[in-house]
């Protein structure tokens, strides 16, 4: 199991994956439209980066909820890479 700081977790989490802190006290899911809270009083709300999140360590995992996102994930990540390459080539010219 790999542990990540908040910044690293945000760069590594893929669509449909969840990330949790130890003891599952905080859990988020990455959807195409952002990072959302799972469970608790903030369930379904967009994650706002606040000070208390920066001191947490996170683990990324997939569960049964991930399956619904797998087909979409591939096409979304392909489009995301294309946009990055296009931006790079525009800046290089």
Short mmCIF file of N, CA and C in Angstrom, two decimals, residues 18-93:
data_model
loop_
_atom_site.label_atom_id
_atom_site.label_comp_id
_atom_site.label_asym_id
_atom_site.label_seq_id
_atom_site.Cartn_x
_atom_site.Cartn_y
_atom_site.Cartn_z
N UNK A 18 -10.83 6.09 -5.33
CA UNK A 18 -11.06 6.76 -4.06
C UNK A 18 -9.73 6.90 -3.34
N UNK A 19 -9.67 7.86 -2.44
CA UNK A 19 -8.52 8.04 -1.57
C UNK A 19 -9.04 8.26 -0.16
N UNK A 20 -8.36 7.65 0.80
CA UNK A 20 -8.78 7.77 2.19
C UNK A 20 -7.58 8.01 3.08
N UNK A 21 -7.87 8.65 4.20
CA UNK A 21 -6.87 8.82 5.23
C UNK A 21 -6.91 7.59 6.14
N UNK A 22 -5.91 7.41 6.98
CA UNK A 22 -5.93 6.24 7.89
C UNK A 22 -7.21 6.21 8.71
N UNK A 23 -7.76 5.03 8.86
CA UNK A 23 -8.99 4.87 9.61
C UNK A 23 -10.23 5.32 8.85
N UNK A 24 -10.05 5.64 7.57
CA UNK A 24 -11.14 6.09 6.70
C UNK A 24 -11.88 7.30 7.26
N UNK A 25 -11.16 8.14 8.00
CA UNK A 25 -11.82 9.31 8.57
C UNK A 25 -12.18 10.33 7.49
N UNK A 26 -11.44 10.35 6.40
CA UNK A 26 -11.77 11.21 5.26
C UNK A 26 -11.63 10.37 4.00
N UNK A 27 -12.65 10.40 3.15
CA UNK A 27 -12.61 9.67 1.89
C UNK A 27 -13.12 10.57 0.78
N UNK A 28 -12.42 10.54 -0.35
CA UNK A 28 -12.80 11.32 -1.52
C UNK A 28 -12.83 10.40 -2.74
N UNK A 29 -13.55 10.82 -3.77
CA UNK A 29 -13.56 10.11 -5.04
C UNK A 29 -13.30 11.12 -6.15
N UNK A 30 -12.50 10.70 -7.13
CA UNK A 30 -12.27 11.58 -8.27
C UNK A 30 -13.27 11.23 -9.35
N UNK A 31 -14.04 12.23 -9.74
CA UNK A 31 -14.97 12.11 -10.83
C UNK A 31 -14.50 13.04 -11.94
N UNK A 32 -15.06 12.95 -13.14
CA UNK A 32 -14.62 13.82 -14.23
C UNK A 32 -14.75 15.30 -13.91
N UNK A 33 -15.69 15.65 -13.06
CA UNK A 33 -15.92 17.06 -12.76
C UNK A 33 -15.26 17.51 -11.46
N UNK A 34 -14.37 16.69 -10.90
CA UNK A 34 -13.64 17.13 -9.71
C UNK A 34 -13.47 16.05 -8.66
N UNK A 35 -13.01 16.48 -7.51
CA UNK A 35 -12.78 15.62 -6.36
C UNK A 35 -13.91 15.86 -5.37
N UNK A 36 -14.61 14.78 -4.97
CA UNK A 36 -15.80 14.91 -4.13
C UNK A 36 -15.66 14.08 -2.86
N UNK A 37 -16.26 14.57 -1.79
CA UNK A 37 -16.29 13.84 -0.53
C UNK A 37 -17.21 12.63 -0.63
N UNK A 38 -16.82 11.55 0.04
CA UNK A 38 -17.63 10.34 0.14
C UNK A 38 -17.96 10.17 1.62
N UNK A 39 -19.24 10.12 1.95
CA UNK A 39 -19.66 9.93 3.33
C UNK A 39 -19.48 11.18 4.18
N UNK A 40 -19.97 11.11 5.39
CA UNK A 40 -19.84 12.21 6.32
C UNK A 40 -20.75 13.39 6.01
N UNK A 41 -20.53 14.48 6.71
CA UNK A 41 -21.40 15.65 6.55
C UNK A 41 -21.19 16.37 5.22
N UNK A 42 -20.04 16.13 4.57
CA UNK A 42 -19.76 16.79 3.29
C UNK A 42 -20.01 15.88 2.09
N UNK A 43 -20.62 14.74 2.29
CA UNK A 43 -20.83 13.76 1.21
C UNK A 43 -21.43 14.41 -0.03
N UNK A 44 -20.80 14.16 -1.18
CA UNK A 44 -21.29 14.68 -2.44
C UNK A 44 -20.84 16.08 -2.77
N UNK A 45 -20.17 16.75 -1.85
CA UNK A 45 -19.72 18.12 -2.10
C UNK A 45 -18.30 18.13 -2.64
N UNK A 46 -17.98 19.15 -3.43
CA UNK A 46 -16.64 19.31 -3.98
C UNK A 46 -15.66 19.53 -2.82
N UNK A 47 -14.48 18.89 -2.92
CA UNK A 47 -13.45 19.05 -1.90
C UNK A 47 -12.82 20.43 -2.06
N UNK A 48 -12.78 21.17 -0.98
CA UNK A 48 -12.09 22.46 -0.95
C UNK A 48 -10.79 22.25 -0.20
N UNK A 49 -9.70 22.73 -0.77
CA UNK A 49 -8.41 22.55 -0.11
C UNK A 49 -8.31 23.49 1.08
N UNK A 50 -8.25 22.89 2.23
CA UNK A 50 -8.17 23.63 3.50
C UNK A 50 -6.93 23.18 4.25
N UNK A 51 -6.51 23.97 5.21
CA UNK A 51 -5.29 23.67 5.95
C UNK A 51 -5.25 22.27 6.54
N UNK A 52 -6.37 21.82 7.10
CA UNK A 52 -6.34 20.53 7.78
C UNK A 52 -6.05 19.37 6.83
N UNK A 53 -6.31 19.52 5.54
CA UNK A 53 -6.04 18.45 4.59
C UNK A 53 -4.55 18.28 4.28
N UNK A 54 -3.79 19.35 4.42
CA UNK A 54 -2.38 19.30 4.05
C UNK A 54 -1.56 18.44 5.00
N UNK A 55 -2.05 18.16 6.19
CA UNK A 55 -1.29 17.35 7.14
C UNK A 55 -1.70 15.88 7.10
N UNK A 56 -2.62 15.51 6.23
CA UNK A 56 -3.08 14.12 6.14
C UNK A 56 -2.22 13.31 5.17
N UNK A 57 -2.17 12.01 5.41
CA UNK A 57 -1.61 11.10 4.43
C UNK A 57 -2.77 10.29 3.86
N UNK A 58 -2.64 9.92 2.60
CA UNK A 58 -3.74 9.30 1.86
C UNK A 58 -3.27 8.01 1.20
N UNK A 59 -4.18 7.10 1.01
CA UNK A 59 -3.95 5.92 0.19
C UNK A 59 -5.02 5.89 -0.88
N UNK A 60 -4.64 5.52 -2.10
CA UNK A 60 -5.55 5.48 -3.24
C UNK A 60 -5.94 4.02 -3.49
N UNK A 61 -7.21 3.81 -3.78
CA UNK A 61 -7.67 2.45 -4.03
C UNK A 61 -8.87 2.45 -4.96
N UNK A 62 -9.19 1.27 -5.47
CA UNK A 62 -10.38 1.08 -6.28
C UNK A 62 -11.29 0.09 -5.57
N UNK A 63 -12.59 0.27 -5.75
CA UNK A 63 -13.57 -0.65 -5.18
C UNK A 63 -14.68 -0.88 -6.20
N UNK A 64 -15.79 -1.44 -5.77
CA UNK A 64 -16.87 -1.76 -6.71
C UNK A 64 -17.44 -0.52 -7.39
N UNK A 65 -17.33 0.65 -6.78
CA UNK A 65 -17.81 1.88 -7.41
C UNK A 65 -16.95 2.29 -8.60
N UNK A 66 -15.72 1.81 -8.65
CA UNK A 66 -14.79 2.18 -9.71
C UNK A 66 -15.21 1.64 -11.07
N UNK A 67 -15.80 0.47 -11.09
CA UNK A 67 -16.13 -0.20 -12.36
C UNK A 67 -16.96 0.67 -13.30
N UNK A 68 -17.87 1.46 -12.76
CA UNK A 68 -18.71 2.29 -13.61
C UNK A 68 -17.93 3.37 -14.34
N UNK A 69 -16.72 3.68 -13.88
CA UNK A 69 -15.92 4.76 -14.45
C UNK A 69 -14.84 4.26 -15.42
N UNK A 70 -14.57 2.96 -15.49
CA UNK A 70 -13.43 2.45 -16.24
C UNK A 70 -13.47 2.79 -17.73
N UNK A 71 -14.58 2.59 -18.38
CA UNK A 71 -14.67 2.90 -19.81
C UNK A 71 -14.49 4.39 -20.05
N UNK A 72 -15.10 5.19 -19.23
CA UNK A 72 -14.99 6.64 -19.37
C UNK A 72 -13.57 7.11 -19.07
N UNK A 73 -12.91 6.48 -18.09
CA UNK A 73 -11.58 6.89 -17.66
C UNK A 73 -10.59 6.88 -18.83
N UNK A 74 -10.59 5.82 -19.62
CA UNK A 74 -9.62 5.71 -20.72
C UNK A 74 -9.79 6.83 -21.74
N UNK A 75 -11.02 7.08 -22.16
CA UNK A 75 -11.24 8.14 -23.16
C UNK A 75 -10.94 9.52 -22.57
N UNK A 76 -11.28 9.72 -21.31
CA UNK A 76 -11.02 11.01 -20.66
C UNK A 76 -9.52 11.26 -20.53
N UNK A 77 -8.77 10.25 -20.10
CA UNK A 77 -7.33 10.42 -19.93
C UNK A 77 -6.63 10.62 -21.27
N UNK A 78 -7.13 9.97 -22.33
CA UNK A 78 -6.57 10.17 -23.67
C UNK A 78 -6.79 11.61 -24.12
N UNK A 79 -8.00 12.13 -23.90
CA UNK A 79 -8.31 13.52 -24.26
C UNK A 79 -7.46 14.49 -23.44
N UNK A 80 -7.28 14.18 -22.17
CA UNK A 80 -6.48 15.03 -21.29
C UNK A 80 -5.03 15.10 -21.79
N UNK A 81 -4.46 13.95 -22.17
CA UNK A 81 -3.09 13.94 -22.70
C UNK A 81 -2.99 14.75 -23.99
N UNK A 82 -3.98 14.59 -24.87
CA UNK A 82 -3.98 15.35 -26.13
C UNK A 82 -3.99 16.85 -25.87
N UNK A 83 -4.79 17.29 -24.90
CA UNK A 83 -4.85 18.72 -24.58
C UNK A 83 -3.50 19.22 -24.07
N UNK A 84 -2.85 18.42 -23.23
CA UNK A 84 -1.55 18.81 -22.69
C UNK A 84 -0.51 18.89 -23.80
N UNK A 85 -0.48 17.90 -24.68
CA UNK A 85 0.46 17.90 -25.80
C UNK A 85 0.21 19.11 -26.70
N UNK A 86 -1.06 19.40 -27.00
CA UNK A 86 -1.38 20.55 -27.85
C UNK A 86 -0.92 21.85 -27.21
N UNK A 87 -1.13 22.00 -25.90
CA UNK A 87 -0.70 23.21 -25.22
C UNK A 87 0.83 23.34 -25.26
N UNK A 88 1.51 22.23 -25.04
CA UNK A 88 2.98 22.24 -25.08
C UNK A 88 3.48 22.65 -26.46
N UNK A 89 2.90 22.05 -27.50
CA UNK A 89 3.34 22.37 -28.86
C UNK A 89 3.03 23.81 -29.22
N UNK A 90 1.90 24.34 -28.75
CA UNK A 90 1.58 25.76 -29.00
C UNK A 90 2.61 26.67 -28.34
N UNK A 91 3.00 26.34 -27.11
CA UNK A 91 3.99 27.16 -26.41
C UNK A 91 5.37 27.03 -27.03
N UNK A 92 5.68 25.87 -27.54
CA UNK A 92 6.99 25.64 -28.15
C UNK A 92 7.15 26.42 -29.45
N UNK A 93 6.04 26.59 -30.18
CA UNK A 93 6.10 27.33 -31.46
C UNK A 93 6.21 28.79 -31.15
#
